[in-house]
Amino acid sequence: MRLKLTRFPASLLAVAATISLYRWVLEVNATTVALSLLLVILAVSARWGLAEATVASVVAVLALNYYFLPPVGEFTIQDPQNWAALGAFLVTAVTASQLSARARRRAAEAEVRRLEIERLYALLQAMILSGNVRRTLHEFVQTVVKVFGCEAAVFYYRPGEEVFRSGSESEPVTDHDLLVAAELDDISIDPARRLATASVRLGGRPLGSMALLGELPSPQTLRAIVNLIAITVEKARALEDASHAEAARQSEVLKSALLDSLAHDIKTPLTSIKAAVTSLLSTAPGGDHELLTIINEEADRLNQLAAEVIAMARVEAGKLHLDKRPVEAAALIQSALAGLAVKRIAVQIAEGLPPAVCDPELVQQVIKQLIENALKYSPEGIPVTISAARKDAKIVIGVADRGPGIDEDERARIFDKFFRGRRHRFEIKGTGMGLAIAKGIIEAHGEKIWVESEPDHGSAFYFSLPAAEGGAV
């Protein structure tokens, strides 16, 4: 303030020096004096500002009138033309001062904006490589203080209910301030506390709030900082999610490969056991025959388990290689039934069905699995119904039983791996992989499988296959 007050005497001294030069040293006309004073006023305006230049303009007009315009030594003007000249000088001096001050102010504002842009760029450079949300926010509050010269910075992260502070200097910002700021839609500036708070949002979704203490940037820069940290936090969250997803995928691939390897290693000795037991059954005496029969049945069960593990591993690893071709629905169903020594099955195939486009061997596994599943839960003597019909451009094959049905809260999970209904999981043998394998095979065809069930009235499993173009209708 003291420095600013000295500018007025300095500007008046510059005017006085010019007047003295032309009054007592150099003899020139009034026009030369006026132009020289105008240059002095422009210099004052460019160097200090409008107020100093305006005061200098008024003093220069008075001095020009008193010392150079007749009658000299009086504040009166004889020639009316000199009045016009003096007025023109004053208007020109004040207008030029205003323009110069405005240009100076614009230049200062441009310099401030340039500095803020450089700081924003430095902040962006510091944040761009962050890949963890907590580390990103911790680095953010430290970097904002360093780059923008604030006393302190605080960030409230709403999803994690955490507050990140730059240091003890940030203590004046309370958690209540941050919670209130998170609910607001705009920047709030408190000059008395030298505090600025702003909500941090991305796409209308609140992420938290930010507070700065001390020397504050412009509101536009504050908004840019808020937008930058919102984008950076979201990017860090996306990178974390992608990292977790990739880790889960790698875990599933490793697990599938391990299961596949173990299943193959189990199948080799099981094949030998099965061959040995089959040979012994033909020659074993009565007492040993029963034990060998049990071994044979359990070997079959282990073989089935190993086959399901291998199939599940291939499904999860995406190693199903489809050999699609047009196949009649009746042929698919008959081939699936060929390996089942069961008579209580009713087949209902609509007439004029076009062929289905699929991998017949894999789809036969699906049908066989659905039939075996239905037989397990159907009462003795009650037939299982297999149907095939056309629906729009799809062939829909279904297997229905008259068993206990599936509880409503379990239907959404019935195709999950290892899931079994709580009412029958200990009564009926199974691994819980059959339906998951069936779902994987059908989805590999780009189609859907679903269940319709009513407790105590049975269940019906359906899956769709694309109908061959140009087939019979």
Short mmCIF file of C-alpha atoms in Angstrom, two decimals:
data_model
loop_
_atom_site.label_atom_id
_atom_site.label_comp_id
_atom_site.label_asym_id
_atom_site.label_seq_id
_atom_site.Cartn_x
_atom_site.Cartn_y
_atom_site.Cartn_z
CA MET A 1 0.00 0.00 0.00
CA ARG A 2 2.87 2.39 0.88
CA LEU A 3 4.50 1.66 -2.49
CA LYS A 4 1.26 2.41 -4.26
CA LEU A 5 0.92 5.81 -2.53
CA THR A 6 4.37 6.85 -3.73
CA ARG A 7 3.26 6.44 -7.36
CA PHE A 8 1.13 9.60 -7.31
CA PRO A 9 3.98 11.94 -6.30
CA ALA A 10 6.24 10.19 -8.80
CA SER A 11 3.76 10.70 -11.66
CA LEU A 12 3.30 14.37 -10.67
CA LEU A 13 7.08 14.76 -10.51
CA ALA A 14 7.35 13.40 -14.10
CA VAL A 15 4.81 16.01 -15.28
CA ALA A 16 6.63 18.77 -13.38
CA ALA A 17 9.96 17.75 -14.87
CA THR A 18 8.53 17.94 -18.41
CA ILE A 19 6.97 21.37 -17.74
CA SER A 20 10.24 22.65 -16.25
CA LEU A 21 12.27 21.38 -19.21
CA TYR A 22 10.15 23.26 -21.74
CA ARG A 23 9.51 26.30 -19.57
CA TRP A 24 13.07 27.19 -18.55
CA VAL A 25 15.45 25.12 -20.68
CA LEU A 26 14.02 24.56 -24.14
CA GLU A 27 11.79 26.98 -25.95
CA VAL A 28 9.08 25.09 -27.89
CA ASN A 29 5.48 25.73 -28.86
CA ALA A 30 2.44 24.54 -26.90
CA THR A 31 1.79 21.66 -29.30
CA THR A 32 5.18 20.12 -28.59
CA VAL A 33 4.60 20.49 -24.85
CA ALA A 34 1.16 18.84 -25.13
CA LEU A 35 2.51 15.89 -27.10
CA SER A 36 5.39 15.42 -24.65
CA LEU A 37 3.00 15.49 -21.68
CA LEU A 38 0.79 12.97 -23.47
CA LEU A 39 3.77 10.61 -23.81
CA VAL A 40 4.56 11.04 -20.09
CA ILE A 41 0.95 10.21 -19.16
CA LEU A 42 0.98 7.12 -21.40
CA ALA A 43 4.19 5.99 -19.71
CA VAL A 44 2.66 6.51 -16.25
CA SER A 45 -0.45 4.55 -17.28
CA ALA A 46 1.58 1.68 -18.72
CA ARG A 47 3.88 1.57 -15.70
CA TRP A 48 1.49 2.09 -12.80
CA GLY A 49 -2.18 2.30 -13.73
CA LEU A 50 -5.27 4.35 -14.55
CA ALA A 51 -5.59 6.28 -11.27
CA GLU A 52 -2.05 7.67 -11.41
CA ALA A 53 -2.41 8.54 -15.12
CA THR A 54 -5.74 10.34 -14.53
CA VAL A 55 -4.25 12.51 -11.76
CA ALA A 56 -1.25 13.25 -13.96
CA SER A 57 -3.61 14.19 -16.86
CA VAL A 58 -5.49 16.76 -14.77
CA VAL A 59 -2.27 18.30 -13.43
CA ALA A 60 -0.77 18.36 -16.94
CA VAL A 61 -3.83 20.22 -18.32
CA LEU A 62 -3.63 22.81 -15.55
CA ALA A 63 0.13 23.27 -16.03
CA LEU A 64 -0.21 23.53 -19.81
CA ASN A 65 -2.87 26.18 -19.37
CA TYR A 66 -0.92 28.16 -16.77
CA TYR A 67 2.54 28.12 -18.33
CA PHE A 68 2.04 27.83 -22.10
CA LEU A 69 -1.38 29.11 -23.20
CA PRO A 70 -1.98 32.87 -23.32
CA PRO A 71 -2.40 34.69 -21.04
CA VAL A 72 0.59 32.93 -19.43
CA GLY A 73 0.58 32.84 -15.65
CA GLU A 74 -3.22 32.69 -15.37
CA PHE A 75 -5.76 29.90 -15.45
CA THR A 76 -7.72 31.62 -18.20
CA ILE A 77 -7.64 31.17 -21.97
CA GLN A 78 -8.08 33.99 -24.44
CA ASP A 79 -8.32 32.06 -27.72
CA PRO A 80 -11.40 29.75 -27.93
CA GLN A 81 -9.35 27.38 -30.10
CA ASN A 82 -7.06 26.77 -27.13
CA TRP A 83 -10.08 25.63 -25.14
CA ALA A 84 -10.77 22.99 -27.79
CA ALA A 85 -7.11 21.98 -27.84
CA LEU A 86 -6.97 21.75 -24.05
CA GLY A 87 -10.17 19.68 -23.95
CA ALA A 88 -8.90 17.41 -26.69
CA PHE A 89 -5.64 16.96 -24.78
CA LEU A 90 -7.49 16.00 -21.58
CA VAL A 91 -9.84 13.56 -23.35
CA THR A 92 -6.96 12.03 -25.29
CA ALA A 93 -4.82 11.67 -22.17
CA VAL A 94 -7.58 10.08 -20.09
CA THR A 95 -8.75 7.79 -22.92
CA ALA A 96 -5.22 6.70 -23.72
CA SER A 97 -4.63 6.06 -20.01
CA GLN A 98 -7.74 3.91 -19.81
CA LEU A 99 -6.77 1.89 -22.87
CA SER A 100 -3.26 1.44 -21.60
CA ALA A 101 -4.47 0.39 -18.15
CA ARG A 102 -6.96 -2.04 -19.70
CA ALA A 103 -4.26 -3.60 -21.86
CA ARG A 104 -1.99 -3.84 -18.82
CA ARG A 105 -4.78 -5.48 -16.81
CA ARG A 106 -5.55 -7.94 -19.59
CA ALA A 107 -1.87 -8.81 -19.86
CA ALA A 108 -1.74 -9.42 -16.10
CA GLU A 109 -4.85 -11.62 -16.28
CA ALA A 110 -3.37 -13.56 -19.19
CA GLU A 111 -0.20 -14.12 -17.18
CA VAL A 112 -2.25 -15.40 -14.24
CA ARG A 113 -4.20 -17.75 -16.52
CA ARG A 114 -0.96 -18.98 -18.09
CA LEU A 115 0.47 -19.71 -14.66
CA GLU A 116 -2.71 -21.54 -13.60
CA ILE A 117 -2.67 -23.63 -16.79
CA GLU A 118 0.96 -24.55 -16.15
CA ARG A 119 0.04 -25.57 -12.59
CA LEU A 120 -2.92 -27.63 -13.82
CA TYR A 121 -0.64 -29.35 -16.31
CA ALA A 122 1.87 -30.09 -13.55
CA LEU A 123 -0.95 -31.52 -11.42
CA LEU A 124 -2.16 -33.63 -14.34
CA GLN A 125 1.36 -34.96 -14.93
CA ALA A 126 1.64 -35.93 -11.28
CA MET A 127 -1.74 -37.70 -11.25
CA ILE A 128 -1.74 -39.43 -14.62
CA LEU A 129 0.35 -42.46 -13.60
CA SER A 130 -1.57 -43.25 -10.42
CA GLY A 131 -3.29 -46.64 -10.47
CA ASN A 132 -4.62 -46.99 -6.94
CA VAL A 133 -7.47 -44.90 -5.54
CA ARG A 134 -6.09 -44.43 -2.02
CA ARG A 135 -2.58 -43.67 -3.26
CA THR A 136 -4.00 -41.30 -5.90
CA LEU A 137 -5.92 -39.28 -3.31
CA HIS A 138 -3.00 -39.20 -0.89
CA GLU A 139 -0.70 -37.90 -3.64
CA PHE A 140 -3.37 -35.45 -4.82
CA VAL A 141 -3.60 -33.46 -1.56
CA GLN A 142 0.20 -33.29 -1.34
CA THR A 143 0.62 -32.26 -4.98
CA VAL A 144 -2.07 -29.53 -4.90
CA VAL A 145 -0.32 -27.84 -1.98
CA LYS A 146 3.05 -28.09 -3.72
CA VAL A 147 1.87 -26.92 -7.16
CA PHE A 148 -0.61 -24.17 -6.24
CA GLY A 149 1.13 -22.86 -3.14
CA CYS A 150 -1.84 -23.41 -0.82
CA GLU A 151 -1.37 -23.85 2.91
CA ALA A 152 -3.29 -27.14 3.03
CA ALA A 153 -5.60 -29.42 1.04
CA VAL A 154 -8.17 -31.99 2.16
CA PHE A 155 -10.16 -34.57 0.20
CA TYR A 156 -13.19 -36.51 1.43
CA TYR A 157 -13.71 -39.77 -0.48
CA ARG A 158 -17.35 -40.69 -0.13
CA PRO A 159 -17.34 -44.33 -1.39
CA GLY A 160 -14.67 -45.28 1.15
CA GLU A 161 -15.77 -42.79 3.85
CA GLU A 162 -12.13 -41.64 4.15
CA VAL A 163 -10.56 -38.19 4.62
CA PHE A 164 -7.13 -37.47 3.12
CA ARG A 165 -5.20 -34.47 4.51
CA SER A 166 -1.99 -32.81 3.39
CA GLY A 167 -0.82 -32.34 7.00
CA SER A 168 -1.60 -30.78 10.35
CA GLU A 169 -2.13 -27.42 8.63
CA SER A 170 -5.44 -28.77 7.32
CA GLU A 171 -6.98 -29.21 10.77
CA PRO A 172 -9.16 -26.03 10.48
CA VAL A 173 -11.16 -27.92 7.81
CA THR A 174 -13.54 -30.13 9.77
CA ASP A 175 -15.18 -33.34 8.61
CA HIS A 176 -18.50 -31.49 8.85
CA ASP A 177 -17.26 -28.90 6.31
CA LEU A 178 -16.40 -31.71 3.91
CA LEU A 179 -19.71 -33.54 4.37
CA VAL A 180 -21.65 -30.33 3.73
CA ALA A 181 -19.54 -29.52 0.65
CA ALA A 182 -20.18 -32.99 -0.78
CA GLU A 183 -23.91 -32.22 -0.90
CA LEU A 184 -23.50 -28.88 -2.69
CA ASP A 185 -23.33 -28.47 -6.45
CA ASP A 186 -20.96 -25.50 -6.66
CA ILE A 187 -17.80 -24.02 -5.19
CA SER A 188 -18.06 -22.23 -1.85
CA ILE A 189 -15.41 -19.62 -0.91
CA ASP A 190 -15.06 -18.19 2.62
CA PRO A 191 -12.67 -15.17 2.42
CA ALA A 192 -12.56 -14.76 6.21
CA ARG A 193 -11.22 -18.29 6.71
CA ARG A 194 -9.37 -18.26 3.37
CA LEU A 195 -11.17 -21.52 2.66
CA ALA A 196 -12.62 -22.91 -0.57
CA THR A 197 -14.72 -26.09 -0.70
CA ALA A 198 -16.25 -27.88 -3.68
CA SER A 199 -18.12 -31.09 -4.33
CA VAL A 200 -16.46 -33.68 -6.56
CA ARG A 201 -18.84 -35.35 -9.01
CA LEU A 202 -18.55 -37.42 -12.14
CA GLY A 203 -21.59 -37.74 -14.38
CA GLY A 204 -23.82 -36.53 -11.54
CA ARG A 205 -22.52 -39.25 -9.21
CA PRO A 206 -20.96 -37.80 -6.01
CA LEU A 207 -17.41 -38.94 -5.28
CA GLY A 208 -16.76 -36.65 -2.32
CA SER A 209 -15.52 -33.10 -1.71
CA MET A 210 -12.33 -31.04 -1.73
CA ALA A 211 -11.14 -28.15 0.44
CA LEU A 212 -8.19 -25.74 -0.01
CA LEU A 213 -6.77 -23.38 2.63
CA GLY A 214 -4.62 -20.28 2.17
CA GLU A 215 -3.88 -18.59 -1.15
CA LEU A 216 -6.67 -19.79 -3.41
CA PRO A 217 -6.75 -20.17 -7.20
CA SER A 218 -9.55 -18.64 -9.26
CA PRO A 219 -12.99 -20.31 -9.18
CA GLN A 220 -12.44 -21.53 -12.76
CA THR A 221 -9.18 -23.19 -11.73
CA LEU A 222 -10.83 -24.71 -8.68
CA ARG A 223 -13.50 -26.22 -10.92
CA ALA A 224 -10.80 -27.56 -13.24
CA ILE A 225 -9.00 -29.15 -10.25
CA VAL A 226 -12.24 -30.75 -9.11
CA ASN A 227 -12.96 -32.17 -12.57
CA LEU A 228 -9.40 -33.41 -12.91
CA ILE A 229 -9.42 -35.30 -9.62
CA ALA A 230 -12.86 -36.78 -10.41
CA ILE A 231 -11.57 -38.17 -13.71
CA THR A 232 -8.33 -39.36 -12.09
CA VAL A 233 -10.16 -41.17 -9.28
CA GLU A 234 -12.51 -42.84 -11.74
CA LYS A 235 -9.57 -43.90 -13.90
CA ALA A 236 -7.81 -45.34 -10.84
CA ARG A 237 -10.98 -47.22 -9.89
CA ALA A 238 -11.30 -48.59 -13.41
CA LEU A 239 -7.68 -49.75 -13.36
CA GLU A 240 -8.23 -51.44 -9.99
CA ASP A 241 -11.36 -53.18 -11.25
CA ALA A 242 -9.59 -54.29 -14.41
CA SER A 243 -6.67 -55.59 -12.35
CA HIS A 244 -9.00 -57.55 -10.09
CA ALA A 245 -10.94 -58.91 -13.08
CA GLU A 246 -7.72 -60.00 -14.77
CA ALA A 247 -6.51 -61.66 -11.57
CA ALA A 248 -9.83 -63.48 -11.25
CA ARG A 249 -9.65 -64.56 -14.89
CA GLN A 250 -6.11 -65.86 -14.48
CA SER A 251 -7.18 -67.69 -11.33
CA GLU A 252 -10.06 -69.33 -13.20
CA VAL A 253 -7.78 -70.30 -16.08
CA LEU A 254 -5.25 -71.82 -13.68
CA LYS A 255 -7.98 -73.62 -11.76
CA SER A 256 -9.50 -75.00 -14.95
CA ALA A 257 -6.11 -76.18 -16.19
CA LEU A 258 -5.41 -77.82 -12.84
CA LEU A 259 -8.79 -79.57 -12.78
CA ASP A 260 -8.32 -80.70 -16.37
CA SER A 261 -4.90 -82.13 -15.55
CA LEU A 262 -6.10 -83.88 -12.40
CA ALA A 263 -9.16 -85.29 -14.14
CA HIS A 264 -7.02 -86.80 -16.91
CA ASP A 265 -4.64 -88.28 -14.34
CA ILE A 266 -7.61 -89.82 -12.50
CA LYS A 267 -9.22 -91.25 -15.63
CA THR A 268 -6.16 -93.35 -16.52
CA PRO A 269 -6.13 -95.50 -13.33
CA LEU A 270 -9.94 -95.58 -13.32
CA THR A 271 -9.92 -97.10 -16.79
CA SER A 272 -7.55 -99.81 -15.58
CA ILE A 273 -9.68 -100.43 -12.48
CA LYS A 274 -12.83 -100.65 -14.60
CA ALA A 275 -11.25 -103.14 -17.01
CA ALA A 276 -9.92 -105.29 -14.15
CA VAL A 277 -13.26 -105.31 -12.29
CA THR A 278 -15.20 -106.19 -15.44
CA SER A 279 -12.87 -109.13 -16.03
CA LEU A 280 -13.15 -110.35 -12.43
CA LEU A 281 -16.96 -110.11 -12.42
CA SER A 282 -17.21 -112.79 -15.06
CA THR A 283 -15.25 -115.31 -12.97
CA ALA A 284 -15.77 -114.23 -9.34
CA PRO A 285 -17.64 -116.50 -6.90
CA GLY A 286 -20.91 -115.37 -5.38
CA GLY A 287 -19.47 -113.80 -2.21
CA ASP A 288 -16.95 -111.73 -4.08
CA HIS A 289 -19.36 -110.86 -6.87
CA GLU A 290 -21.28 -108.40 -4.72
CA LEU A 291 -18.10 -106.56 -3.66
CA LEU A 292 -16.86 -106.40 -7.22
CA THR A 293 -20.24 -105.05 -8.33
CA ILE A 294 -19.92 -102.23 -5.80
CA ILE A 295 -16.38 -101.49 -7.02
CA ASN A 296 -17.65 -101.47 -10.62
CA GLU A 297 -20.49 -99.05 -9.82
CA GLU A 298 -18.23 -96.72 -7.88
CA ALA A 299 -15.67 -96.82 -10.68
CA ASP A 300 -18.44 -95.77 -13.07
CA ARG A 301 -19.34 -92.96 -10.73
CA LEU A 302 -15.73 -91.77 -10.51
CA ASN A 303 -15.46 -91.98 -14.30
CA GLN A 304 -18.56 -89.82 -14.61
CA LEU A 305 -17.15 -87.34 -12.09
CA ALA A 306 -13.85 -87.11 -13.97
CA ALA A 307 -15.69 -86.60 -17.26
CA GLU A 308 -17.74 -83.78 -15.71
CA VAL A 309 -14.63 -82.13 -14.29
CA ILE A 310 -12.95 -82.23 -17.70
CA ALA A 311 -16.06 -80.85 -19.38
CA MET A 312 -16.39 -78.08 -16.76
CA ALA A 313 -12.72 -77.12 -17.15
CA ARG A 314 -13.11 -76.87 -20.94
CA VAL A 315 -16.25 -74.77 -20.61
CA GLU A 316 -14.64 -72.33 -18.18
CA ALA A 317 -11.43 -72.10 -20.19
CA GLY A 318 -13.39 -71.42 -23.39
CA LYS A 319 -11.89 -74.45 -25.10
CA LEU A 320 -15.12 -75.78 -26.59
CA HIS A 321 -14.54 -76.15 -30.34
CA LEU A 322 -17.93 -76.35 -32.02
CA ASP A 323 -18.48 -78.42 -35.15
CA LYS A 324 -21.82 -76.96 -36.22
CA ARG A 325 -23.98 -78.55 -38.86
CA PRO A 326 -27.72 -79.02 -39.52
CA VAL A 327 -29.14 -81.90 -37.46
CA GLU A 328 -32.72 -83.08 -37.02
CA ALA A 329 -34.05 -82.61 -33.48
CA ALA A 330 -35.36 -86.20 -33.54
CA ALA A 331 -31.87 -87.50 -34.32
CA LEU A 332 -30.38 -85.51 -31.45
CA ILE A 333 -32.92 -86.89 -28.99
CA GLN A 334 -32.65 -90.50 -30.21
CA SER A 335 -28.84 -90.40 -30.01
CA ALA A 336 -29.01 -89.08 -26.45
CA LEU A 337 -31.47 -91.82 -25.46
CA ALA A 338 -29.39 -94.58 -27.07
CA GLY A 339 -27.05 -94.86 -24.09
CA LEU A 340 -29.83 -94.83 -21.48
CA ALA A 341 -31.53 -98.09 -20.50
CA VAL A 342 -34.72 -96.33 -19.42
CA LYS A 343 -38.23 -96.97 -20.69
CA ARG A 344 -40.28 -94.32 -18.87
CA ILE A 345 -39.59 -91.53 -21.35
CA ALA A 346 -42.21 -89.88 -23.56
CA VAL A 347 -41.00 -88.09 -26.70
CA GLN A 348 -43.08 -85.32 -28.30
CA ILE A 349 -41.61 -83.86 -31.50
CA ALA A 350 -43.59 -81.35 -33.53
CA GLU A 351 -44.12 -82.20 -37.18
CA GLY A 352 -42.26 -80.42 -39.94
CA LEU A 353 -39.41 -79.18 -37.78
CA PRO A 354 -36.43 -77.79 -39.72
CA PRO A 355 -32.98 -79.02 -38.74
CA ALA A 356 -31.16 -77.31 -35.89
CA VAL A 357 -27.69 -75.87 -36.50
CA CYS A 358 -25.43 -77.11 -33.70
CA ASP A 359 -22.59 -79.37 -32.63
CA PRO A 360 -24.52 -82.66 -32.33
CA GLU A 361 -22.15 -84.40 -29.90
CA LEU A 362 -22.18 -81.52 -27.42
CA VAL A 363 -25.94 -80.97 -27.67
CA GLN A 364 -26.51 -84.69 -27.11
CA GLN A 365 -24.54 -84.31 -23.86
CA VAL A 366 -26.90 -81.50 -22.85
CA ILE A 367 -30.01 -83.57 -23.59
CA LYS A 368 -28.54 -86.60 -21.80
CA GLN A 369 -27.67 -84.48 -18.77
CA LEU A 370 -31.19 -83.01 -18.60
CA ILE A 371 -32.74 -86.50 -18.92
CA GLU A 372 -30.52 -87.99 -16.19
CA ASN A 373 -31.29 -85.02 -13.98
CA ALA A 374 -35.05 -85.42 -14.55
CA LEU A 375 -34.92 -89.17 -13.85
CA LYS A 376 -33.21 -88.57 -10.50
CA TYR A 377 -36.05 -86.36 -9.28
CA SER A 378 -39.05 -88.10 -10.89
CA PRO A 379 -41.09 -90.63 -8.89
CA GLU A 380 -40.90 -94.26 -10.00
CA GLY A 381 -43.35 -95.07 -12.80
CA ILE A 382 -43.92 -91.43 -13.80
CA PRO A 383 -42.55 -90.76 -17.31
CA VAL A 384 -40.16 -87.96 -18.23
CA THR A 385 -41.27 -85.96 -21.27
CA ILE A 386 -38.89 -84.79 -24.00
CA SER A 387 -40.26 -82.24 -26.45
CA ALA A 388 -39.04 -80.39 -29.52
CA ALA A 389 -40.91 -77.49 -31.16
CA ARG A 390 -40.29 -74.44 -33.27
CA LYS A 391 -40.50 -70.92 -31.88
CA ASP A 392 -39.84 -68.20 -34.43
CA ALA A 393 -36.37 -68.93 -35.88
CA LYS A 394 -35.41 -71.27 -33.03
CA ILE A 395 -35.77 -74.95 -32.25
CA VAL A 396 -36.68 -75.31 -28.56
CA ILE A 397 -35.96 -78.67 -26.90
CA GLY A 398 -37.32 -79.36 -23.41
CA VAL A 399 -37.13 -82.06 -20.74
CA ALA A 400 -39.92 -82.10 -18.15
CA ASP A 401 -40.39 -84.19 -15.00
CA ARG A 402 -43.08 -84.54 -12.37
CA GLY A 403 -40.76 -84.29 -9.40
CA PRO A 404 -40.81 -81.99 -6.37
CA GLY A 405 -39.96 -78.89 -8.40
CA ILE A 406 -37.48 -76.11 -7.60
CA ASP A 407 -38.06 -73.46 -4.96
CA GLU A 408 -38.45 -69.97 -6.38
CA ASP A 409 -35.44 -68.55 -4.54
CA GLU A 410 -33.20 -71.31 -6.00
CA ARG A 411 -34.17 -71.03 -9.69
CA ALA A 412 -31.79 -68.15 -10.40
CA ARG A 413 -28.86 -70.27 -9.09
CA ILE A 414 -29.83 -73.66 -10.48
CA PHE A 415 -27.26 -73.39 -13.30
CA ASP A 416 -24.43 -72.29 -11.00
CA LYS A 417 -21.44 -74.58 -10.63
CA PHE A 418 -21.69 -76.98 -7.63
CA PHE A 419 -25.12 -75.63 -6.65
CA ARG A 420 -27.69 -78.17 -5.43
CA GLY A 421 -31.11 -77.58 -3.93
CA ARG A 422 -31.15 -77.65 -0.15
CA ARG A 423 -34.07 -80.09 0.03
CA HIS A 424 -32.37 -82.91 -1.90
CA ARG A 425 -28.63 -82.28 -1.76
CA PHE A 426 -28.10 -85.12 0.73
CA GLU A 427 -30.74 -87.50 -0.63
CA ILE A 428 -29.76 -87.66 -4.31
CA LYS A 429 -26.23 -88.23 -5.57
CA GLY A 430 -24.65 -85.59 -7.80
CA THR A 431 -21.85 -83.05 -8.11
CA GLY A 432 -23.80 -79.95 -9.09
CA MET A 433 -21.79 -79.57 -12.31
CA GLY A 434 -24.14 -81.14 -14.87
CA LEU A 435 -26.44 -78.15 -15.36
CA ALA A 436 -23.49 -75.74 -15.34
CA ILE A 437 -21.88 -77.76 -18.13
CA ALA A 438 -25.15 -77.80 -20.08
CA LYS A 439 -25.42 -74.03 -19.72
CA GLY A 440 -21.82 -73.54 -20.91
CA ILE A 441 -22.41 -75.69 -24.01
CA ILE A 442 -25.62 -73.90 -24.98
CA GLU A 443 -24.12 -70.44 -24.38
CA ALA A 444 -21.13 -71.44 -26.52
CA HIS A 445 -23.72 -71.85 -29.32
CA GLY A 446 -24.91 -68.30 -28.61
CA GLU A 447 -28.25 -69.56 -27.28
CA LYS A 448 -30.13 -69.70 -23.95
CA ILE A 449 -31.13 -72.38 -21.46
CA TRP A 450 -33.75 -71.85 -18.76
CA VAL A 451 -36.02 -73.61 -16.30
CA GLU A 452 -39.71 -73.40 -15.53
CA SER A 453 -40.84 -74.97 -12.29
CA GLU A 454 -43.67 -75.14 -9.83
CA PRO A 455 -43.08 -76.67 -6.38
CA ASP A 456 -44.63 -80.15 -6.02
CA HIS A 457 -45.60 -80.18 -9.71
CA GLY A 458 -42.25 -80.76 -11.41
CA SER A 459 -39.74 -78.85 -13.47
CA ALA A 460 -39.12 -78.33 -17.18
CA PHE A 461 -35.71 -77.40 -18.60
CA TYR A 462 -35.59 -75.82 -22.07
CA PHE A 463 -32.84 -74.68 -24.41
CA SER A 464 -32.92 -73.10 -27.84
CA LEU A 465 -30.92 -73.77 -31.00
CA PRO A 466 -30.97 -71.82 -34.29
CA ALA A 467 -33.13 -73.35 -37.01
CA ALA A 468 -31.42 -74.05 -40.34
CA GLU A 469 -32.38 -71.60 -43.07
CA GLY A 470 -34.50 -73.07 -45.80
CA GLY A 471 -35.49 -76.07 -43.64
CA ALA A 472 -38.95 -77.62 -43.53
CA VAL A 473 -41.62 -75.77 -41.60
#
